Amino acid sequence: MLAASPTLNPLPGSGAPEGDSPVARVEPAERLVLLDDPQEWSAFSRPVDQRPSCWESSVVFEGMHCAACALTIEDALRAVPGVESVRVSAATHRGRIVWSDGVVKPSDWMQAARRAGYPAVPANDAFANDRRKAELRKAVWRMGVAGLCMMQVMMYAWPAYVAEAGDLTAEMARLLRWASWVLTLPVMLFSCGPFFTSALRDLRQRQISMDLPVALGMLITFLVSSAGTFEPDGIFGGEVYFDSLTMFVFFLLTGRWLELRLRDRTAGALEALMNRLPDSVERRLANGDFERVAVRRIVAGDVIRVLPGEAFPADGRVLEGQTLADEALLTGESRPVPRAQGEDVIAGSHNLTAAVLVQVERTGTQTRFAQIVALMDEASSTKPQIAQLADRMARPFLIAVLLAAGGAALFWWSRDPGHALMVAVAVLVVTCPCALSLATPAAMLASAGALARSGVLVRRLQALETLATVDTVVFDKTGTLTRDAFALARVTTRGGVSQADALAWAGALARQSLHPVSKALVAAGGQAATAPMHAEAVQEVAGQGLHGRVVMGGASGSGGQTFRLGSATFCGLVRPAADALEVCLADEDGWVATFELREDLRADARSTVRWMVEHGIAVRLLSGDGATAVARVADAVGIETAQGACSPQDKLAFLREAQGQGHQVAMVGDGLNDGPGLAGAHVSFAFGKAVPLAQSQADFVVMGDQLAAVAQTVQLARRTMRIVRQNLWWAAGYNAVCVPLAVVGWLPAWLAGLGMALSSLAVVMNALRLAGRMETMETS
């Protein structure tokens, strides 16, 4: 297996894209050393904020099967000087390692993981998908050999089960045993390879994992049955168990293969979203020709050609062409959006219909996509409290399994040594804690994948557990319940001036400003314009307004009409204070029009609040805006308790008071000025596209415009915890029933293997019910 990322830079002058790099053809140990080049660190690592010389790397560990494997890796890496922290998820096989480049290099801690038996590869490894497919193919071969041999061994074992006394001669029984032994050899030497390899690794490392008791069970069964075959008159000659051995090997391999497939659909859903960027792209040369280069070679200012079906590799602006783009990952919007000349495109979105030329503006870690990947990667390696408890229990539980198997064998040995060993085998196999270690992370990762596909990014899986218990939600106003924009509510004009003309004059001036009020007037003026107008000699006075000359059509120079647009004072008017936001337009003769603006409520704000109230969640509105504006928005969306003129410290104080009264509080803000509140709440949402994702304090980041995503996430969190509890009860109940049956000898080894495989599959398939639920949730 490969042990380092093939996404390293090609050798200078090779001209080959990353996937064709000579790096991919060197030996694993040499490739690990190549990762020590600081230029390669950005491919799988990022600097730790406010900690110079510290890096946080994201890697995938191969060969993992259970929570005990994760603990083994963590122990091995923590023992490396310079490694400051390690976090490994048994469900996703991903890990996050924080290390100091002044003390240790990536090859050092990667070699430590390899020595522990778990090769590490960078999480963005271009060959990861190929290795996953190869692993699946090998698993199918092992399962196929075990299944074929199992059927043949069962055929040879059947006469011994149905024959009456005297029907089967001793020579025939011995021949059938030898035939079964020969057919079991491929199962032991090939199909059981992963179990024995892992067990030997554990013994060398003085560690323990799920494969150790399973391998012991297989070995004991084979040795007992071989002894009965070689020496029919010995203490183990009464019966052979080749049929049981091949059956439970087949069942275990089938279960592991299905788990692998299901893991790709749950945890793999996050990985698929994170690996959306292409390996290479066409870049325009100075002579106008195009060359295909590695994505990591493009820089800001390059012009690239993105073909239909390809993902945009960087943030940029369309220079030529028009197409439809799939931006579902970034916005949660399932419908394609048009992108034409002059419009922005986002890294990670897909070009659907036509080739376009794009000028690159941001690459690498500066793109929004990179920030999203950082959040998703962090979530995929976190461990909820319940999962951490299961991890801590894994090793003691496995030790208890070995002791229980030994005790059962001693109890039965005096009566029948062969039966005693088979009872021990059943205990070893049936009690492996796969279902227990998968119960929580499988459900939470399925939920995180569903949320990510719907435009909600989970920073910490622990937040799903907390969100399920929330009874109070605090909303910010601007940018959360309302959009970052205004809408025109009413236009009042002086006699002889039509509303359309007033809007056209105001819109012409407002086009020269980026103020949110100007944007609202431009939008309204464009809809109402009866004739094209443009403004000249426009000047903007910060905080006051605009003044300039507005002329008809394409005319310029002299003529036109001079206007002022802004506050009443700026326009030279004396008007009484109004509760609503008003903008005035005046010409040389005085007042022309007044535009009353209102905040643009999100379309689903009222239905979201209503859903929360109906489901027992108290809703509060805290805002820094004036009390009148806050009360107006609260009344519009149905929030009974609202407070204006709140500073960030006031919001935090409210949260602390509610928490002191025993409430579980969630905070929903725009992520810009709500940092203390987002950090102080039990669980928090950062809402809005302007959120600085990598620095956000929120547990969830809502990428799109749908406020309903908050209610959907609450609903999904509650469903997730129900699934987790179901899985834990199932795993506990399965062990409570099957362990006593195995100890008293009523559970044969083949049935123990089937039970273990089915218990793991049951919790994973139960969790898989969460993967596609976001689309069907209702918030109205």
Coordinates of C-alpha atoms in Angstrom, one line a residue, residues 205-769:
Q205 CA 3.0 -3.8 19.7
R206 CA 1.6 -5.2 23.0
Q207 CA -1.8 -3.8 22.0
I208 CA -5.2 -5.3 21.5
S209 CA -7.9 -4.8 18.9
M210 CA -11.0 -6.5 17.7
D211 CA -9.0 -8.8 15.3
L212 CA -7.1 -10.4 18.2
P213 CA -10.0 -12.4 19.7
V214 CA -11.4 -13.1 16.2
A215 CA -8.0 -14.5 15.1
L216 CA -7.6 -16.5 18.2
G217 CA -11.0 -18.0 17.6
M218 CA -10.2 -19.0 14.0
L219 CA -6.8 -20.4 15.0
I220 CA -8.2 -22.5 17.9
T221 CA -11.0 -23.9 15.8
F222 CA -8.6 -24.9 13.0
L223 CA -6.1 -26.5 15.4
V224 CA -8.8 -28.4 17.3
S225 CA -10.3 -29.6 14.0
S226 CA -6.8 -30.5 12.6
A227 CA -6.0 -32.5 15.7
G228 CA -9.2 -34.4 15.3
T229 CA -8.4 -35.1 11.6
F230 CA -4.8 -36.2 12.2
E231 CA -5.6 -38.2 15.4
P232 CA -9.2 -39.4 15.3
D233 CA -8.7 -41.3 18.5
G234 CA -7.2 -38.4 20.5
I235 CA -9.0 -36.1 23.0
F236 CA -10.1 -33.8 20.1
G237 CA -11.1 -36.6 17.7
G238 CA -14.8 -36.7 18.6
E239 CA -15.7 -33.9 16.2
V240 CA -14.2 -31.5 13.7
Y241 CA -15.5 -27.9 13.1
F242 CA -14.3 -27.0 9.6
D243 CA -17.8 -26.2 8.6
S244 CA -18.3 -23.8 11.5
L245 CA -14.9 -22.3 10.8
T246 CA -15.5 -21.6 7.1
M247 CA -19.0 -20.4 7.9
F248 CA -18.1 -17.8 10.5
V249 CA -15.1 -16.6 8.4
F250 CA -17.4 -16.1 5.5
F251 CA -20.0 -14.3 7.6
L252 CA -17.3 -12.0 9.1
L253 CA -15.8 -11.2 5.7
T254 CA -19.3 -10.5 4.3
G255 CA -20.0 -8.2 7.2
R256 CA -16.7 -6.4 6.9
W257 CA -17.3 -5.9 3.1
L258 CA -20.8 -4.6 3.6
E259 CA -19.5 -2.3 6.4
L260 CA -16.9 -1.0 4.0
R261 CA -19.5 -0.2 1.4
L262 CA -21.8 1.4 3.9
R263 CA -19.0 3.4 5.4
D264 CA -18.3 4.9 1.9
R265 CA -22.0 6.0 1.8
T266 CA -21.9 7.6 5.3
A267 CA -18.4 8.8 6.2
G268 CA -17.5 8.6 2.5
A269 CA -20.2 11.1 1.7
L270 CA -18.1 13.8 3.5
E271 CA -15.0 12.6 1.8
A272 CA -16.6 12.8 -1.6
L273 CA -17.7 16.4 -0.9
M274 CA -14.2 17.3 0.2
N275 CA -12.5 15.9 -2.9
R276 CA -14.3 17.9 -5.6
L277 CA -11.4 19.9 -7.1
P278 CA -9.9 18.5 -10.3
D279 CA -6.3 17.3 -10.5
S280 CA -5.5 19.5 -13.5
V281 CA -6.9 22.4 -15.6
E282 CA -6.2 24.1 -18.9
R283 CA -4.3 27.4 -18.5
R284 CA -3.9 30.0 -21.3
L285 CA -0.4 30.8 -22.4
A286 CA 0.9 34.2 -23.6
N287 CA 0.4 33.1 -27.2
G288 CA -3.2 32.2 -26.6
D289 CA -2.7 28.4 -26.6
F290 CA -3.7 26.3 -23.7
E291 CA -1.7 23.8 -21.7
R292 CA -3.0 21.4 -19.0
V293 CA -1.2 22.0 -15.7
A294 CA -1.7 20.8 -12.1
V295 CA -4.2 22.8 -10.2
R296 CA -1.7 23.7 -7.6
R297 CA 0.4 25.5 -10.2
I298 CA -2.3 28.1 -11.0
V299 CA -2.0 31.5 -9.4
A300 CA -4.1 34.6 -9.1
G301 CA -4.3 36.4 -12.5
D302 CA -4.1 33.2 -14.6
V303 CA -6.7 32.6 -17.2
I304 CA -8.1 29.1 -17.3
R305 CA -10.6 27.2 -19.4
V306 CA -13.0 25.1 -17.5
L307 CA -14.8 22.5 -19.6
P308 CA -18.4 21.2 -19.1
G309 CA -18.4 18.5 -16.4
E310 CA -15.3 19.9 -14.7
A311 CA -15.2 21.6 -11.3
F312 CA -13.9 25.1 -11.0
P313 CA -10.5 24.8 -9.4
A314 CA -10.3 28.3 -7.9
D315 CA -12.4 31.4 -7.1
G316 CA -12.5 33.7 -10.2
R317 CA -14.5 35.7 -12.6
V318 CA -15.9 34.6 -16.0
L319 CA -14.2 36.4 -18.9
E320 CA -15.8 34.6 -21.8
G321 CA -18.8 32.4 -22.2
Q322 CA -21.9 31.5 -20.1
T323 CA -22.9 28.3 -18.4
L324 CA -24.8 26.8 -15.5
A325 CA -23.0 26.1 -12.3
D326 CA -23.9 23.6 -9.5
E327 CA -23.1 25.4 -6.3
A328 CA -25.1 23.0 -4.0
L329 CA -22.1 22.4 -1.7
L330 CA -21.5 26.1 -1.1
T331 CA -25.0 27.4 -0.9
G332 CA -27.4 24.5 -0.4
E333 CA -29.2 25.5 -3.6
S334 CA -30.0 22.4 -5.5
R335 CA -30.9 24.2 -8.7
P336 CA -28.1 25.2 -11.2
V337 CA -27.4 28.9 -11.3
P338 CA -26.4 30.9 -14.4
R339 CA -22.9 32.3 -14.7
A340 CA -22.1 34.7 -17.5
Q341 CA -19.3 37.2 -18.4
G342 CA -18.3 39.3 -15.4
E343 CA -19.9 37.0 -12.8
D344 CA -18.1 35.2 -10.0
V345 CA -17.5 31.4 -9.9
I346 CA -16.5 29.5 -6.8
A347 CA -13.9 26.8 -6.4
G348 CA -15.6 23.4 -5.9
S349 CA -18.7 24.3 -7.9
H350 CA -19.3 22.3 -11.1
N351 CA -19.5 23.7 -14.6
L352 CA -22.5 22.0 -16.2
T353 CA -23.2 23.1 -19.7
A354 CA -20.5 25.0 -21.6
A355 CA -16.8 25.8 -21.6
V356 CA -15.9 29.2 -20.1
L357 CA -12.8 31.3 -19.6
V358 CA -12.2 32.3 -16.0
Q359 CA -9.7 34.7 -14.5
V360 CA -8.3 33.3 -11.3
E361 CA -8.7 35.5 -8.3
R362 CA -8.1 33.3 -5.2
T363 CA -6.4 29.9 -5.0
G364 CA -5.5 27.3 -2.3
T365 CA -6.4 28.1 1.2
Q366 CA -7.7 31.5 0.3
T367 CA -10.8 30.1 -1.4
R368 CA -14.1 29.5 0.3
F369 CA -14.0 25.9 -0.7
A370 CA -10.7 25.4 1.2
Q371 CA -12.4 26.9 4.3
I372 CA -15.3 24.6 3.9
V373 CA -13.0 21.6 3.5
A374 CA -11.2 22.6 6.7
L375 CA -14.5 22.7 8.6
M376 CA -15.7 19.4 7.2
D377 CA -12.3 17.7 7.9
E378 CA -12.4 18.9 11.4
A379 CA -15.9 17.5 11.9
S380 CA -14.9 14.1 10.4
S381 CA -12.2 13.6 12.9
T382 CA -14.0 14.8 16.1
K383 CA -15.4 12.4 18.6
P384 CA -18.7 13.0 20.4
Q385 CA -18.7 12.3 24.2
I386 CA -20.7 9.1 23.7
A387 CA -18.2 7.9 21.1
Q388 CA -15.3 8.8 23.4
L389 CA -16.9 6.7 26.1
A390 CA -17.2 3.8 23.7
D391 CA -13.5 4.2 22.7
R392 CA -12.4 4.2 26.4
M393 CA -14.4 1.0 26.9
A394 CA -13.1 -0.8 23.9
R395 CA -9.8 -2.1 25.3
P396 CA -11.1 -3.1 28.8
F397 CA -14.0 -4.8 27.0
L398 CA -11.7 -6.8 24.7
I399 CA -9.6 -7.8 27.7
A400 CA -12.8 -8.9 29.5
V401 CA -13.7 -10.9 26.3
L402 CA -10.4 -12.8 26.5
L403 CA -10.8 -13.5 30.2
A404 CA -14.4 -14.7 29.7
A405 CA -13.4 -17.0 26.9
G406 CA -10.6 -18.5 29.0
G407 CA -13.0 -18.9 32.0
A408 CA -15.6 -20.7 29.8
A409 CA -12.9 -23.0 28.4
L410 CA -11.7 -23.9 31.9
F411 CA -15.3 -24.6 33.1
W412 CA -16.1 -27.0 30.2
W413 CA -12.6 -28.6 29.9
S414 CA -13.2 -31.4 32.4
R415 CA -16.3 -32.5 30.6
D416 CA -15.2 -32.3 26.9
P417 CA -12.0 -30.5 25.9
G418 CA -13.1 -30.1 22.3
H419 CA -16.4 -28.6 23.3
A420 CA -14.7 -26.4 25.8
L421 CA -12.5 -24.8 23.2
M422 CA -15.4 -24.3 20.8
V423 CA -17.3 -22.5 23.6
A424 CA -14.3 -20.3 24.1
V425 CA -14.3 -19.6 20.3
A426 CA -18.0 -18.6 20.4
V427 CA -17.3 -16.2 23.3
L428 CA -14.3 -14.7 21.5
V429 CA -16.3 -14.1 18.3
V430 CA -19.7 -13.1 19.5
T431 CA -18.6 -10.4 22.0
C432 CA -16.3 -8.3 19.8
P433 CA -17.5 -4.7 20.3
C434 CA -17.9 -3.6 16.7
A435 CA -21.5 -2.6 17.0
L436 CA -20.8 -0.7 20.2
S437 CA -18.0 1.3 18.7
L438 CA -19.9 2.1 15.5
A439 CA -23.2 2.9 17.2
T440 CA -22.6 6.7 17.7
P441 CA -20.1 7.8 15.0
A442 CA -22.0 6.0 12.2
A443 CA -25.2 7.9 13.0
M444 CA -23.5 11.2 13.5
L445 CA -21.5 11.0 10.3
A446 CA -24.5 10.0 8.3
S447 CA -26.2 13.2 9.7
A448 CA -23.2 15.3 9.0
G449 CA -23.1 14.1 5.4
A450 CA -26.8 14.8 4.9
L451 CA -26.3 18.3 6.4
A452 CA -23.3 19.0 4.2
R453 CA -25.2 18.1 1.0
S454 CA -27.9 20.5 2.1
G455 CA -25.6 23.5 2.7
V456 CA -25.0 23.1 6.5
L457 CA -21.5 22.4 7.6
V458 CA -20.9 20.7 11.0
R459 CA -17.7 21.8 12.7
R460 CA -18.1 19.5 15.7
L461 CA -20.0 16.2 15.8
Q462 CA -20.5 16.8 19.5
A463 CA -22.8 19.7 18.6
L464 CA -25.4 17.3 17.2
E465 CA -25.7 15.6 20.6
T466 CA -26.0 19.0 22.3
L467 CA -28.5 20.4 19.7
A468 CA -30.9 17.6 20.3
T469 CA -31.5 18.9 23.8
V470 CA -31.8 22.6 23.0
D471 CA -35.0 24.3 24.5
T472 CA -34.1 28.0 23.7
V473 CA -32.9 29.6 20.4
V474 CA -31.6 33.1 20.3
F475 CA -31.6 34.9 16.9
D476 CA -29.7 37.9 15.8
K477 CA -31.7 40.2 13.5
T478 CA -29.6 41.7 10.7
G479 CA -28.2 39.1 8.3
T480 CA -30.0 36.3 10.1
L481 CA -33.8 36.9 10.3
T482 CA -33.3 39.6 7.7
R483 CA -31.1 39.6 4.6
D484 CA -28.0 41.8 4.3
A485 CA -30.2 44.1 2.2
F486 CA -33.1 46.4 2.2
A487 CA -36.4 46.4 0.2
L488 CA -38.4 49.3 -1.0
A489 CA -41.6 49.7 0.9
R490 CA -43.2 52.9 -0.3
V491 CA -42.4 55.9 -2.6
T492 CA -43.9 59.4 -2.0
T493 CA -43.3 62.1 -4.7
R494 CA -44.2 65.8 -5.2
G495 CA -46.9 66.7 -7.5
G496 CA -46.1 66.2 -11.2
V497 CA -43.4 63.6 -10.6
S498 CA -44.1 59.9 -11.2
Q499 CA -42.8 57.2 -9.0
A500 CA -41.1 55.6 -12.0
D501 CA -39.1 58.8 -12.8
A502 CA -38.2 59.3 -9.2
L503 CA -36.9 55.7 -8.9
A504 CA -35.0 56.1 -12.2
W505 CA -33.2 59.3 -11.1
A506 CA -32.4 57.8 -7.7
G507 CA -31.2 54.5 -9.3
A508 CA -28.9 56.3 -11.6
L509 CA -27.1 58.0 -8.7
A510 CA -27.2 55.0 -6.5
R511 CA -25.3 52.8 -9.1
Q512 CA -22.2 54.7 -8.1
S513 CA -22.4 53.5 -4.5
L514 CA -22.0 50.1 -2.8
H515 CA -24.1 51.0 0.3
P516 CA -26.9 48.5 1.0
V517 CA -29.5 51.3 0.7
S518 CA -28.1 52.2 -2.8
K519 CA -28.3 48.6 -3.9
A520 CA -32.0 48.5 -2.9
L521 CA -32.7 51.7 -4.9
V522 CA -30.8 50.3 -7.9
A523 CA -32.8 47.1 -7.8
A524 CA -36.1 49.1 -7.5
G525 CA -35.1 51.6 -10.2
G526 CA -34.2 48.9 -12.7
Q527 CA -37.6 47.4 -12.4
A528 CA -39.5 50.7 -12.7
A529 CA -37.3 52.6 -15.3
T530 CA -39.2 53.9 -18.3
A531 CA -36.1 55.3 -20.0
P532 CA -32.3 54.6 -19.6
M533 CA -30.5 57.2 -17.5
H534 CA -27.0 57.5 -16.1
A535 CA -25.3 59.8 -13.7
E536 CA -22.2 62.0 -14.1
A537 CA -19.9 63.8 -11.7
V538 CA -21.2 61.8 -8.8
Q539 CA -19.7 62.4 -5.4
E540 CA -20.5 60.4 -2.2
V541 CA -20.4 61.9 1.2
A542 CA -19.8 59.1 3.7
G543 CA -22.8 58.5 6.0
Q544 CA -24.8 61.3 4.2
G545 CA -25.6 60.5 0.6
L546 CA -24.7 61.2 -3.1
H547 CA -25.0 64.2 -5.4
G548 CA -24.5 64.4 -9.1
R549 CA -26.0 65.1 -12.5
V550 CA -28.5 62.6 -14.1
V551 CA -28.9 62.6 -17.9
M552 CA -31.1 60.7 -20.3
G553 CA -29.8 57.7 -22.3
G554 CA -26.3 57.9 -23.6
A555 CA -26.1 61.7 -23.6
S556 CA -23.3 63.3 -21.7
G557 CA -21.7 66.7 -21.1
S558 CA -24.1 69.6 -20.5
G559 CA -27.7 69.2 -19.7
G560 CA -29.4 66.8 -17.4
Q561 CA -30.5 67.6 -13.9
T562 CA -28.6 67.8 -10.6
F563 CA -29.9 65.7 -7.7
R564 CA -29.0 64.9 -4.1
L565 CA -29.9 61.5 -2.7
G566 CA -29.5 60.7 1.0
S567 CA -30.7 61.9 4.4
A568 CA -33.1 64.8 4.8
T569 CA -30.4 67.0 6.2
F570 CA -28.0 66.2 3.3
C571 CA -30.8 67.1 0.9
G572 CA -31.4 70.4 2.6
L573 CA -34.8 69.4 3.9
V574 CA -36.4 69.6 7.3
R575 CA -38.6 66.5 8.0
P576 CA -39.8 65.0 11.3
A577 CA -38.0 61.8 12.5
A578 CA -39.6 58.6 11.2
D579 CA -39.6 55.1 12.7
A580 CA -38.8 53.6 9.3
L581 CA -35.6 54.2 7.3
E582 CA -36.2 57.0 4.8
V583 CA -34.0 58.3 1.9
C584 CA -34.8 61.6 0.3
L585 CA -34.3 62.8 -3.3
A586 CA -34.0 66.5 -4.0
D587 CA -33.3 68.7 -7.0
E588 CA -32.5 72.4 -7.4
D589 CA -36.2 73.2 -6.7
G590 CA -36.2 71.2 -3.4
W591 CA -37.9 67.9 -2.4
V592 CA -38.6 65.4 -5.1
A593 CA -39.3 62.1 -3.4
T594 CA -39.0 60.1 -0.3
F595 CA -38.2 56.4 -0.4
E596 CA -39.2 54.3 2.6
L597 CA -37.1 51.2 3.0
R598 CA -37.7 48.1 5.1
E599 CA -35.4 45.3 6.0
D600 CA -35.8 42.3 3.7
L601 CA -37.1 39.4 5.9
R602 CA -36.0 36.0 4.8
A603 CA -39.0 34.3 3.2
D604 CA -39.0 31.3 5.6
A605 CA -38.3 33.2 8.8
R606 CA -41.8 33.1 10.1
S607 CA -42.4 29.4 9.3
T608 CA -39.0 28.6 10.9
V609 CA -40.0 30.4 14.1
R610 CA -43.4 28.8 14.1
W611 CA -41.9 25.3 13.8
M612 CA -39.6 25.9 16.8
V613 CA -42.5 27.2 19.0
E614 CA -44.7 24.2 18.0
H615 CA -41.9 21.8 19.0
G616 CA -41.3 23.3 22.4
I617 CA -38.4 25.6 21.7
A618 CA -38.5 29.1 23.1
V619 CA -37.4 31.7 20.6
R620 CA -35.8 35.1 21.5
L621 CA -34.6 38.0 19.4
L622 CA -31.5 40.0 20.5
S623 CA -30.2 42.8 18.2
G624 CA -27.9 45.8 18.3
D625 CA -30.4 47.8 16.3
G626 CA -33.0 50.2 17.7
A627 CA -35.9 48.9 19.7
T628 CA -38.5 50.0 17.2
A629 CA -36.9 48.2 14.3
V630 CA -36.3 45.1 16.4
A631 CA -39.9 45.1 17.6
R632 CA -41.2 45.4 14.0
V633 CA -39.1 42.4 12.9
A634 CA -40.1 40.3 15.9
D635 CA -43.8 41.0 15.3
A636 CA -43.4 40.1 11.6
V637 CA -41.8 36.7 12.3
G638 CA -43.9 35.8 15.4
I639 CA -41.2 36.2 18.2
E640 CA -42.8 37.4 21.5
T641 CA -39.6 38.3 23.4
A642 CA -37.3 40.7 21.7
Q643 CA -34.7 43.2 22.8
G644 CA -32.9 46.0 20.9
A645 CA -29.8 48.0 21.4
C646 CA -27.9 45.0 22.6
S647 CA -24.1 45.0 22.6
P648 CA -22.3 41.6 22.1
Q649 CA -21.7 41.6 25.8
D650 CA -25.4 42.1 26.5
K651 CA -26.2 39.1 24.3
L652 CA -23.6 37.0 26.1
A653 CA -25.0 38.1 29.5
F654 CA -28.5 37.0 28.4
L655 CA -27.2 33.6 27.4
R656 CA -25.4 33.2 30.7
E657 CA -28.6 34.0 32.6
A658 CA -30.6 31.6 30.6
Q659 CA -28.0 28.9 31.0
G660 CA -28.0 29.6 34.8
Q661 CA -31.7 28.8 34.8
G662 CA -31.1 25.4 33.4
H663 CA -31.9 26.1 29.7
Q664 CA -30.0 24.6 26.8
V665 CA -29.4 27.6 24.5
A666 CA -28.6 27.8 20.8
M667 CA -27.4 31.1 19.2
V668 CA -28.0 31.9 15.6
G669 CA -26.0 34.9 14.3
D670 CA -24.3 36.2 11.2
G671 CA -20.9 35.4 12.5
L672 CA -19.5 39.0 12.2
N673 CA -20.3 40.7 15.5
D674 CA -21.8 37.8 17.4
G675 CA -18.5 36.1 18.3
P676 CA -19.0 36.2 22.1
G677 CA -22.6 34.9 21.8
L678 CA -21.7 32.1 19.4
A679 CA -18.8 31.0 21.6
G680 CA -20.9 31.3 24.8
A681 CA -24.0 29.3 23.7
H682 CA -24.3 25.6 24.2
V683 CA -24.5 25.2 20.4
S684 CA -24.3 27.9 17.7
F685 CA -25.0 28.6 14.1
A686 CA -23.2 31.1 11.9
F687 CA -25.5 32.3 9.2
G688 CA -24.7 34.1 6.0
K689 CA -22.4 34.0 3.1
A690 CA -20.1 36.6 4.5
V691 CA -19.0 34.5 7.5
P692 CA -15.3 34.1 7.8
L693 CA -15.6 30.3 8.0
A694 CA -12.2 29.3 9.2
Q695 CA -12.3 31.7 12.2
S696 CA -16.0 31.2 13.0
Q697 CA -16.9 30.3 16.6
A698 CA -20.0 28.4 15.4
D699 CA -20.7 24.7 15.6
F700 CA -22.7 24.9 12.4
V701 CA -22.3 27.1 9.4
V702 CA -25.3 27.7 7.1
M703 CA -24.0 28.3 3.6
G704 CA -27.3 29.1 1.8
D705 CA -30.1 31.6 2.2
Q706 CA -32.6 29.2 3.9
L707 CA -33.3 29.9 7.5
A708 CA -35.3 26.7 7.6
A709 CA -31.9 24.9 7.6
V710 CA -31.6 25.8 11.3
A711 CA -35.0 24.1 12.1
Q712 CA -34.1 21.1 9.9
T713 CA -30.8 20.7 11.7
V714 CA -32.5 20.7 15.0
Q715 CA -34.9 18.1 13.8
L716 CA -32.2 16.0 12.3
A717 CA -30.1 16.2 15.5
R718 CA -33.1 14.9 17.5
R719 CA -33.6 12.1 15.1
T720 CA -29.8 11.3 15.2
M721 CA -29.8 10.9 18.9
R722 CA -32.9 8.6 18.7
I723 CA -30.9 6.5 16.2
V724 CA -27.8 6.6 18.5
R725 CA -29.9 5.4 21.5
Q726 CA -31.5 2.6 19.3
N727 CA -28.0 1.5 18.2
L728 CA -26.6 1.5 21.8
W729 CA -29.6 -0.4 23.1
W730 CA -29.3 -2.9 20.2
A731 CA -25.6 -3.4 20.8
A732 CA -26.1 -3.8 24.6
G733 CA -29.1 -6.1 24.2
Y734 CA -27.2 -8.3 21.6
N735 CA -24.3 -8.8 24.0
A736 CA -26.6 -9.4 27.0
V737 CA -28.4 -12.2 25.1
C738 CA -25.6 -13.8 23.1
V739 CA -22.8 -13.8 25.7
P740 CA -24.7 -16.1 28.2
L741 CA -25.7 -18.3 25.3
A742 CA -22.1 -18.6 24.2
V743 CA -20.8 -19.3 27.7
V744 CA -23.3 -22.1 28.3
G745 CA -22.4 -23.7 25.0
W746 CA -25.8 -23.1 23.2
L747 CA -24.3 -20.7 20.5
P748 CA -22.1 -22.5 17.9
A749 CA -19.2 -20.7 16.5
W750 CA -20.7 -20.2 13.0
L751 CA -23.8 -18.6 14.5
A752 CA -21.6 -16.4 16.7
G753 CA -19.8 -15.1 13.6
L754 CA -23.1 -14.4 11.9
G755 CA -24.4 -12.6 15.0
M756 CA -21.3 -10.4 15.2
A757 CA -21.5 -9.4 11.6
L758 CA -25.3 -8.8 11.7
S759 CA -25.0 -6.7 14.8
S760 CA -22.5 -4.4 13.2
L761 CA -24.5 -4.2 10.0
A762 CA -27.6 -3.4 11.9
V763 CA -26.2 -0.3 13.6
V764 CA -24.7 1.0 10.3
M765 CA -27.8 0.4 8.3
N766 CA -29.9 2.0 11.0
A767 CA -27.7 5.0 10.9
L768 CA -27.9 5.1 7.1
R769 CA -31.6 6.0 7.4

